[in-house]
PDB file of C-alpha atoms in Angstrom:
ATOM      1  CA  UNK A   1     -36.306 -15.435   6.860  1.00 63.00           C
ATOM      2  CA  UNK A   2     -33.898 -18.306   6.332  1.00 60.00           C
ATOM      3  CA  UNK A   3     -31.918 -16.482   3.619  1.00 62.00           C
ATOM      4  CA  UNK A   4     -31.566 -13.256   5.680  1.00 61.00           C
ATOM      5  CA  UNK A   5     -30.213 -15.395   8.431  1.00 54.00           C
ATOM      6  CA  UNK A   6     -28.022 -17.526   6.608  1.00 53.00           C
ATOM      7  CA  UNK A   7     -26.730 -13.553   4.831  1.00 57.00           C
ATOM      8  CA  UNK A   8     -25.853 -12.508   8.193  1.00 51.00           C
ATOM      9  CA  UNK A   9     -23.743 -15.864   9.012  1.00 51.00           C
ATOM     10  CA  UNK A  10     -21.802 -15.613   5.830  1.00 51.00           C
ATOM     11  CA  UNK A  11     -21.571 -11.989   5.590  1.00 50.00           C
ATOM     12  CA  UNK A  12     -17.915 -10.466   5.259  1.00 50.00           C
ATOM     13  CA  UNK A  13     -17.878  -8.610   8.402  1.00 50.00           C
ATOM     14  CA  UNK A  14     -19.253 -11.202  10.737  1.00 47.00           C
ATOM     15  CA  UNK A  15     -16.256 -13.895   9.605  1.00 46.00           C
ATOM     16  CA  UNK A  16     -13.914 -11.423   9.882  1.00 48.00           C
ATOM     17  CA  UNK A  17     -14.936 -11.031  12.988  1.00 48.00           C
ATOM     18  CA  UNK A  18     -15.390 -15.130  13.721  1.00 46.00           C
ATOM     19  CA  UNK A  19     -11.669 -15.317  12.362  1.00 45.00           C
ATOM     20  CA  UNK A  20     -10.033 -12.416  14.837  1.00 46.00           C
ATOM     21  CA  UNK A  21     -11.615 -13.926  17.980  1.00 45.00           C
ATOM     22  CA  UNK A  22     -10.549 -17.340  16.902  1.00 46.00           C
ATOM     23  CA  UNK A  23      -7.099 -16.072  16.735  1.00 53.00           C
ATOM     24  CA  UNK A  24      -7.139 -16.791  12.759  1.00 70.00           C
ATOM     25  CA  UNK A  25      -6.000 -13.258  11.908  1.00 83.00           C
ATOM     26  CA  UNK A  26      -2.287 -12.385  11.929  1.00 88.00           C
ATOM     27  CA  UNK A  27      -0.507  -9.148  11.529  1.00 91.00           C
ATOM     28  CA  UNK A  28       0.237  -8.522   7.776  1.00 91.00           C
ATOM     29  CA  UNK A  29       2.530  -5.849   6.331  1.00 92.00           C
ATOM     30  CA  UNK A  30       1.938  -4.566   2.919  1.00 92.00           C
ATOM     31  CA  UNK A  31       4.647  -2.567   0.961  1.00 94.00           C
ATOM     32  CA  UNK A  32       2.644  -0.009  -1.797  1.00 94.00           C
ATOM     33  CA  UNK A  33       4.854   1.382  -3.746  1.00 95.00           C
ATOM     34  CA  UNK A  34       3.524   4.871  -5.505  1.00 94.00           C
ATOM     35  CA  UNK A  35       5.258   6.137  -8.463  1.00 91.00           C
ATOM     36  CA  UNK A  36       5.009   9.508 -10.652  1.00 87.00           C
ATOM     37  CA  UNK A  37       2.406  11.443  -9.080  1.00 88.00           C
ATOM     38  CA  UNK A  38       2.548  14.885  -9.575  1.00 89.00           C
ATOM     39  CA  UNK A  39       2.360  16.277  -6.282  1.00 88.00           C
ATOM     40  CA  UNK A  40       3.623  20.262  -5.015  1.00 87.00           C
ATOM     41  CA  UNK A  41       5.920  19.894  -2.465  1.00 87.00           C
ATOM     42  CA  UNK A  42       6.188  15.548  -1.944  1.00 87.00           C
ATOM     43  CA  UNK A  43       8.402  15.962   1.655  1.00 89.00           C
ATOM     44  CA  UNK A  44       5.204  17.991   2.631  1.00 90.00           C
ATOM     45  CA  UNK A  45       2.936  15.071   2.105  1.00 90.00           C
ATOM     46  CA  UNK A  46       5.406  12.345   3.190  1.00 90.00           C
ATOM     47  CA  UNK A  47       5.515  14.316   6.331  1.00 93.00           C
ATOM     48  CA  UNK A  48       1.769  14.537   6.303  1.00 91.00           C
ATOM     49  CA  UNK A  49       0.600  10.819   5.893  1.00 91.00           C
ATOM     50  CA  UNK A  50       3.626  10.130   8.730  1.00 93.00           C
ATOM     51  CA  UNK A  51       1.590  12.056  11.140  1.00 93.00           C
ATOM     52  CA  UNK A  52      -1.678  10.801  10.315  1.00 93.00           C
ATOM     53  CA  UNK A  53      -0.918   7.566  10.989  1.00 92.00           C
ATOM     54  CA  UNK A  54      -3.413   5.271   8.973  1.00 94.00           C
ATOM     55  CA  UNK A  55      -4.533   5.571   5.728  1.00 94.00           C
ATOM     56  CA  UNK A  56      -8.114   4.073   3.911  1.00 92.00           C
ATOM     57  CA  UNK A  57      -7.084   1.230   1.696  1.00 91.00           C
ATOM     58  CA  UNK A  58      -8.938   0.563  -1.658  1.00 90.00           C
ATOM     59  CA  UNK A  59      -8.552  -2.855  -2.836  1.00 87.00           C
ATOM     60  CA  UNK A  60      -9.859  -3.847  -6.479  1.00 83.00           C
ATOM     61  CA  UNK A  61     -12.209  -0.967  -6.053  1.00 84.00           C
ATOM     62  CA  UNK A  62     -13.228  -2.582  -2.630  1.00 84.00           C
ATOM     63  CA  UNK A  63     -12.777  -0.386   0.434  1.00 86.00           C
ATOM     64  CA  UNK A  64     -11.080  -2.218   3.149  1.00 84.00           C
ATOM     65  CA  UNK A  65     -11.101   0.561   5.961  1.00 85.00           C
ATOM     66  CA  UNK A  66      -8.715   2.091   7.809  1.00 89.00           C
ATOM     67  CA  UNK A  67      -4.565   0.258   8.462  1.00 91.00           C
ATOM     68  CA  UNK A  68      -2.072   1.469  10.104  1.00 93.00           C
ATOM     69  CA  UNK A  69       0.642   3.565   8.479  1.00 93.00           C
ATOM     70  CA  UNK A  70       4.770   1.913   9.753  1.00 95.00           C
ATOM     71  CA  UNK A  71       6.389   4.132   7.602  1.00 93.00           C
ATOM     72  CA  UNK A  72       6.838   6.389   4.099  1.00 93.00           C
ATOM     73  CA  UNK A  73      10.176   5.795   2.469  1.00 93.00           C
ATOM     74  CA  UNK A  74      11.332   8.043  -0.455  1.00 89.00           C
ATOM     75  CA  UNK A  75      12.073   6.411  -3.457  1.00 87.00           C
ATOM     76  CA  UNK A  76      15.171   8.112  -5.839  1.00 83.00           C
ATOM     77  CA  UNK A  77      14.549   7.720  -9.470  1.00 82.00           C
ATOM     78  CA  UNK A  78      17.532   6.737 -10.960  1.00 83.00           C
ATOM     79  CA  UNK A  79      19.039   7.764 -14.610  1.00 85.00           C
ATOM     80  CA  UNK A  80      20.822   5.253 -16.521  1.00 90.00           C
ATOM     81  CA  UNK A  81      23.505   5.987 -19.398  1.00 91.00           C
ATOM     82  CA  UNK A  82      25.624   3.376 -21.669  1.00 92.00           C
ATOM     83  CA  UNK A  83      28.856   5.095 -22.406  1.00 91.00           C
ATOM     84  CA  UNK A  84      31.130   5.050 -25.802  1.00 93.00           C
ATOM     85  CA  UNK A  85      32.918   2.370 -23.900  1.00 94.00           C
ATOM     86  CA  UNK A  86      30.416  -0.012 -22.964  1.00 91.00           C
ATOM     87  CA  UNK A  87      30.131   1.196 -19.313  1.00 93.00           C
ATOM     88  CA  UNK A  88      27.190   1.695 -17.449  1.00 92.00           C
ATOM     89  CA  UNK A  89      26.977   4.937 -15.514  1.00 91.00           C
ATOM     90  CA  UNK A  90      23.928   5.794 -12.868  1.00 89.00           C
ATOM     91  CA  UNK A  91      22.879   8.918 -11.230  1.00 86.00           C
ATOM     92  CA  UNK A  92      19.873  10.714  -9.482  1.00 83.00           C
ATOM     93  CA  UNK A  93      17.315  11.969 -11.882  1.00 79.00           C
ATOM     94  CA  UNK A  94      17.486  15.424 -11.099  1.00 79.00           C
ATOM     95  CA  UNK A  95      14.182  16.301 -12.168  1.00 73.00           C
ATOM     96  CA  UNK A  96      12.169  14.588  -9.728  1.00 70.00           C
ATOM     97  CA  UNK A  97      12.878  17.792  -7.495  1.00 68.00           C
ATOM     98  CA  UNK A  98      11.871  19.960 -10.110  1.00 73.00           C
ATOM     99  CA  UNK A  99       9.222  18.470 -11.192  1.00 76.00           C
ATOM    100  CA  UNK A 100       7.894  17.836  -7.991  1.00 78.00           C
ATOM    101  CA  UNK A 101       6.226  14.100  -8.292  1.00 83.00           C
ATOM    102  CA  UNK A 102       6.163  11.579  -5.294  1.00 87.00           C
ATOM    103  CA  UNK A 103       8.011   8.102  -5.517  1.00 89.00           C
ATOM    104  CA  UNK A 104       7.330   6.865  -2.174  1.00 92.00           C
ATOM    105  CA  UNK A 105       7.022   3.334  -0.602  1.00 95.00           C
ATOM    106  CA  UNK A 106       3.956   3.060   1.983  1.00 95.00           C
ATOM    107  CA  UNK A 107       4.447  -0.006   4.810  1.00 95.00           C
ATOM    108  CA  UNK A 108       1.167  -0.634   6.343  1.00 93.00           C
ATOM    109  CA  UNK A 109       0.478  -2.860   8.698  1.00 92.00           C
ATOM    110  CA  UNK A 110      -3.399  -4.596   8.705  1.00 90.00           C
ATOM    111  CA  UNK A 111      -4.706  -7.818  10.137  1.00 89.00           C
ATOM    112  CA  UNK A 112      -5.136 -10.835   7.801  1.00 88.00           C
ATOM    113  CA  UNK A 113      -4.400 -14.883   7.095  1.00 85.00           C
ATOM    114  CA  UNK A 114      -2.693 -16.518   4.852  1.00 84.00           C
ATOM    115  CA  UNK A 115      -4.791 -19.027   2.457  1.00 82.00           C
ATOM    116  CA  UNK A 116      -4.159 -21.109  -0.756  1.00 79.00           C
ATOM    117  CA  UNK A 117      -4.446 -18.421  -2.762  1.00 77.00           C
ATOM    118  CA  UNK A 118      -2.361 -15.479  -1.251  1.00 79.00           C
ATOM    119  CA  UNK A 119      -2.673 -13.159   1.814  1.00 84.00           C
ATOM    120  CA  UNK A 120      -6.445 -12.090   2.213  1.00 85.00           C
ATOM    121  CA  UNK A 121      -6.197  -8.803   3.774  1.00 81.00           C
ATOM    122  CA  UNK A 122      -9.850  -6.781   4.449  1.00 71.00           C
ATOM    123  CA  UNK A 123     -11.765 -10.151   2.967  1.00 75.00           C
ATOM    124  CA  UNK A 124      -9.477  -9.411  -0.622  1.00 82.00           C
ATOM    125  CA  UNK A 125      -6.865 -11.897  -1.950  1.00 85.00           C
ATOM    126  CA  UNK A 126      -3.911  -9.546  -2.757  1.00 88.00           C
ATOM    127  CA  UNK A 127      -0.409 -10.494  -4.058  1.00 90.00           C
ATOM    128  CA  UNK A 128       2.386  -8.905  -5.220  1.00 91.00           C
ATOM    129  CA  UNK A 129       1.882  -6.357  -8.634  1.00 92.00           C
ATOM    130  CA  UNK A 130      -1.963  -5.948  -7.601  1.00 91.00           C
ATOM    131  CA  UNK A 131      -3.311  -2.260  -7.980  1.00 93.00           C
ATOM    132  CA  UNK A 132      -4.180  -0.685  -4.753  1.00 93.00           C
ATOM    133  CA  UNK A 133      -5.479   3.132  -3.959  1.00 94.00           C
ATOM    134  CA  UNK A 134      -4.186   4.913  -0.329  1.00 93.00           C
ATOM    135  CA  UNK A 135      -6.120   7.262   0.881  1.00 93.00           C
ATOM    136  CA  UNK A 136      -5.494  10.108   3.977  1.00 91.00           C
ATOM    137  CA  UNK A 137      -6.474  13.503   4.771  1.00 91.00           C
ATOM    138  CA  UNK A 138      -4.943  15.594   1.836  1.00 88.00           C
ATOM    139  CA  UNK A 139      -4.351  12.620  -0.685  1.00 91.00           C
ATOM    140  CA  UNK A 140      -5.367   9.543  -2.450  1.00 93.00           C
ATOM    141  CA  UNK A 141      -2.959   7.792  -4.662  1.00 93.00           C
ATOM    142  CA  UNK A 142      -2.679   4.264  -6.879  1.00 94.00           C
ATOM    143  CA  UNK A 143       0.101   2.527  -6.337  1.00 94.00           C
ATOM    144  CA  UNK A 144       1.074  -1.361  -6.389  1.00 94.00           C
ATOM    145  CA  UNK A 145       1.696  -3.814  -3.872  1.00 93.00           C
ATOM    146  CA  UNK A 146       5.075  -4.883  -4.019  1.00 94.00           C
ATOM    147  CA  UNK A 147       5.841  -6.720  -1.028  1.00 92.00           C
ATOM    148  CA  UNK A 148       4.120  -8.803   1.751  1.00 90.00           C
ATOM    149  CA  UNK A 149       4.800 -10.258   5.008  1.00 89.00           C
ATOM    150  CA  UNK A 150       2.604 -12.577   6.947  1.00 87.00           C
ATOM    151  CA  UNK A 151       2.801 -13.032  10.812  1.00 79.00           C
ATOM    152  CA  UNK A 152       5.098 -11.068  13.602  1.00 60.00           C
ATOM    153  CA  UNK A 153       8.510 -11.367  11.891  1.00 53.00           C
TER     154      UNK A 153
END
């Protein structure tokens, strides 16, 4: 009986819980960025995910729940060419329209504190370069954290 009790003090959810009413949790906003996935028509689903409005986070196979969705930003995939000369020249890569394959950016914005070793965010450390999955209504995607901000700013 001791052991169940002492499971339910320790248990993920309930010091979550301890740390938002003790004002321990902060607003946290995670930058995924999602590259090369064949997708149809990628302005469709951009649009899509806008609308929804949250997304299911994965986390080292983990489910977190449900964060709010900021924003979807539209990544350009850029070509680069040396010339004869030794110049570098730069341009759209024009088959990421034809191709059809989402580069996107996902901000989300959770609750979570920072600690020695990173930004725990749904009871996971995460830093920048770890593998995350985003989830909505018509899609779930791997992608990579690769920014973080901790507090209001």
């Amino acid at each position: 009986m001791l052991l169940a009790a002492a499971g339910v003090i320790w248990s993920p959810k309930l010091s979550g819980a301890v740390a938002q009413a003790t004002g321990g949790l902060t607003p946290v906003t995670v930058l995924v960025d999602v590259r090369g996935v064949p997708v149809a028509d990628p302005r469709a689903l951009i649009q899509a995910a806008q609308e929804e409005g949250k997304v299911a986070i994965v986390i080292r196979n983990q489910p977190h729940g449900s964060v709010a969705l900021k924003q979807v930003l539209p990544l350009q995939r850029r070509l680069v060419a040396v010339q004869p000369n030794g110049s570098v020249v730069t341009a759209v890569d024009p088959n990421q329209a034809i191709l059809g394959s989402l580069d996107a950016r996902f901000v989300l914005q959770g609750q979570g504190r920072k600690s020695a070793g990173g930004v725990v965010f749904g009871n996971q450390t995460i830093k920048i370069g770890a593998p995350v999955e985003i989830e909505g209504e018509q899609f779930r995607v791997g992608g990579t954290v690769s920014g973080l901000q901790v507090g209001g700013g």
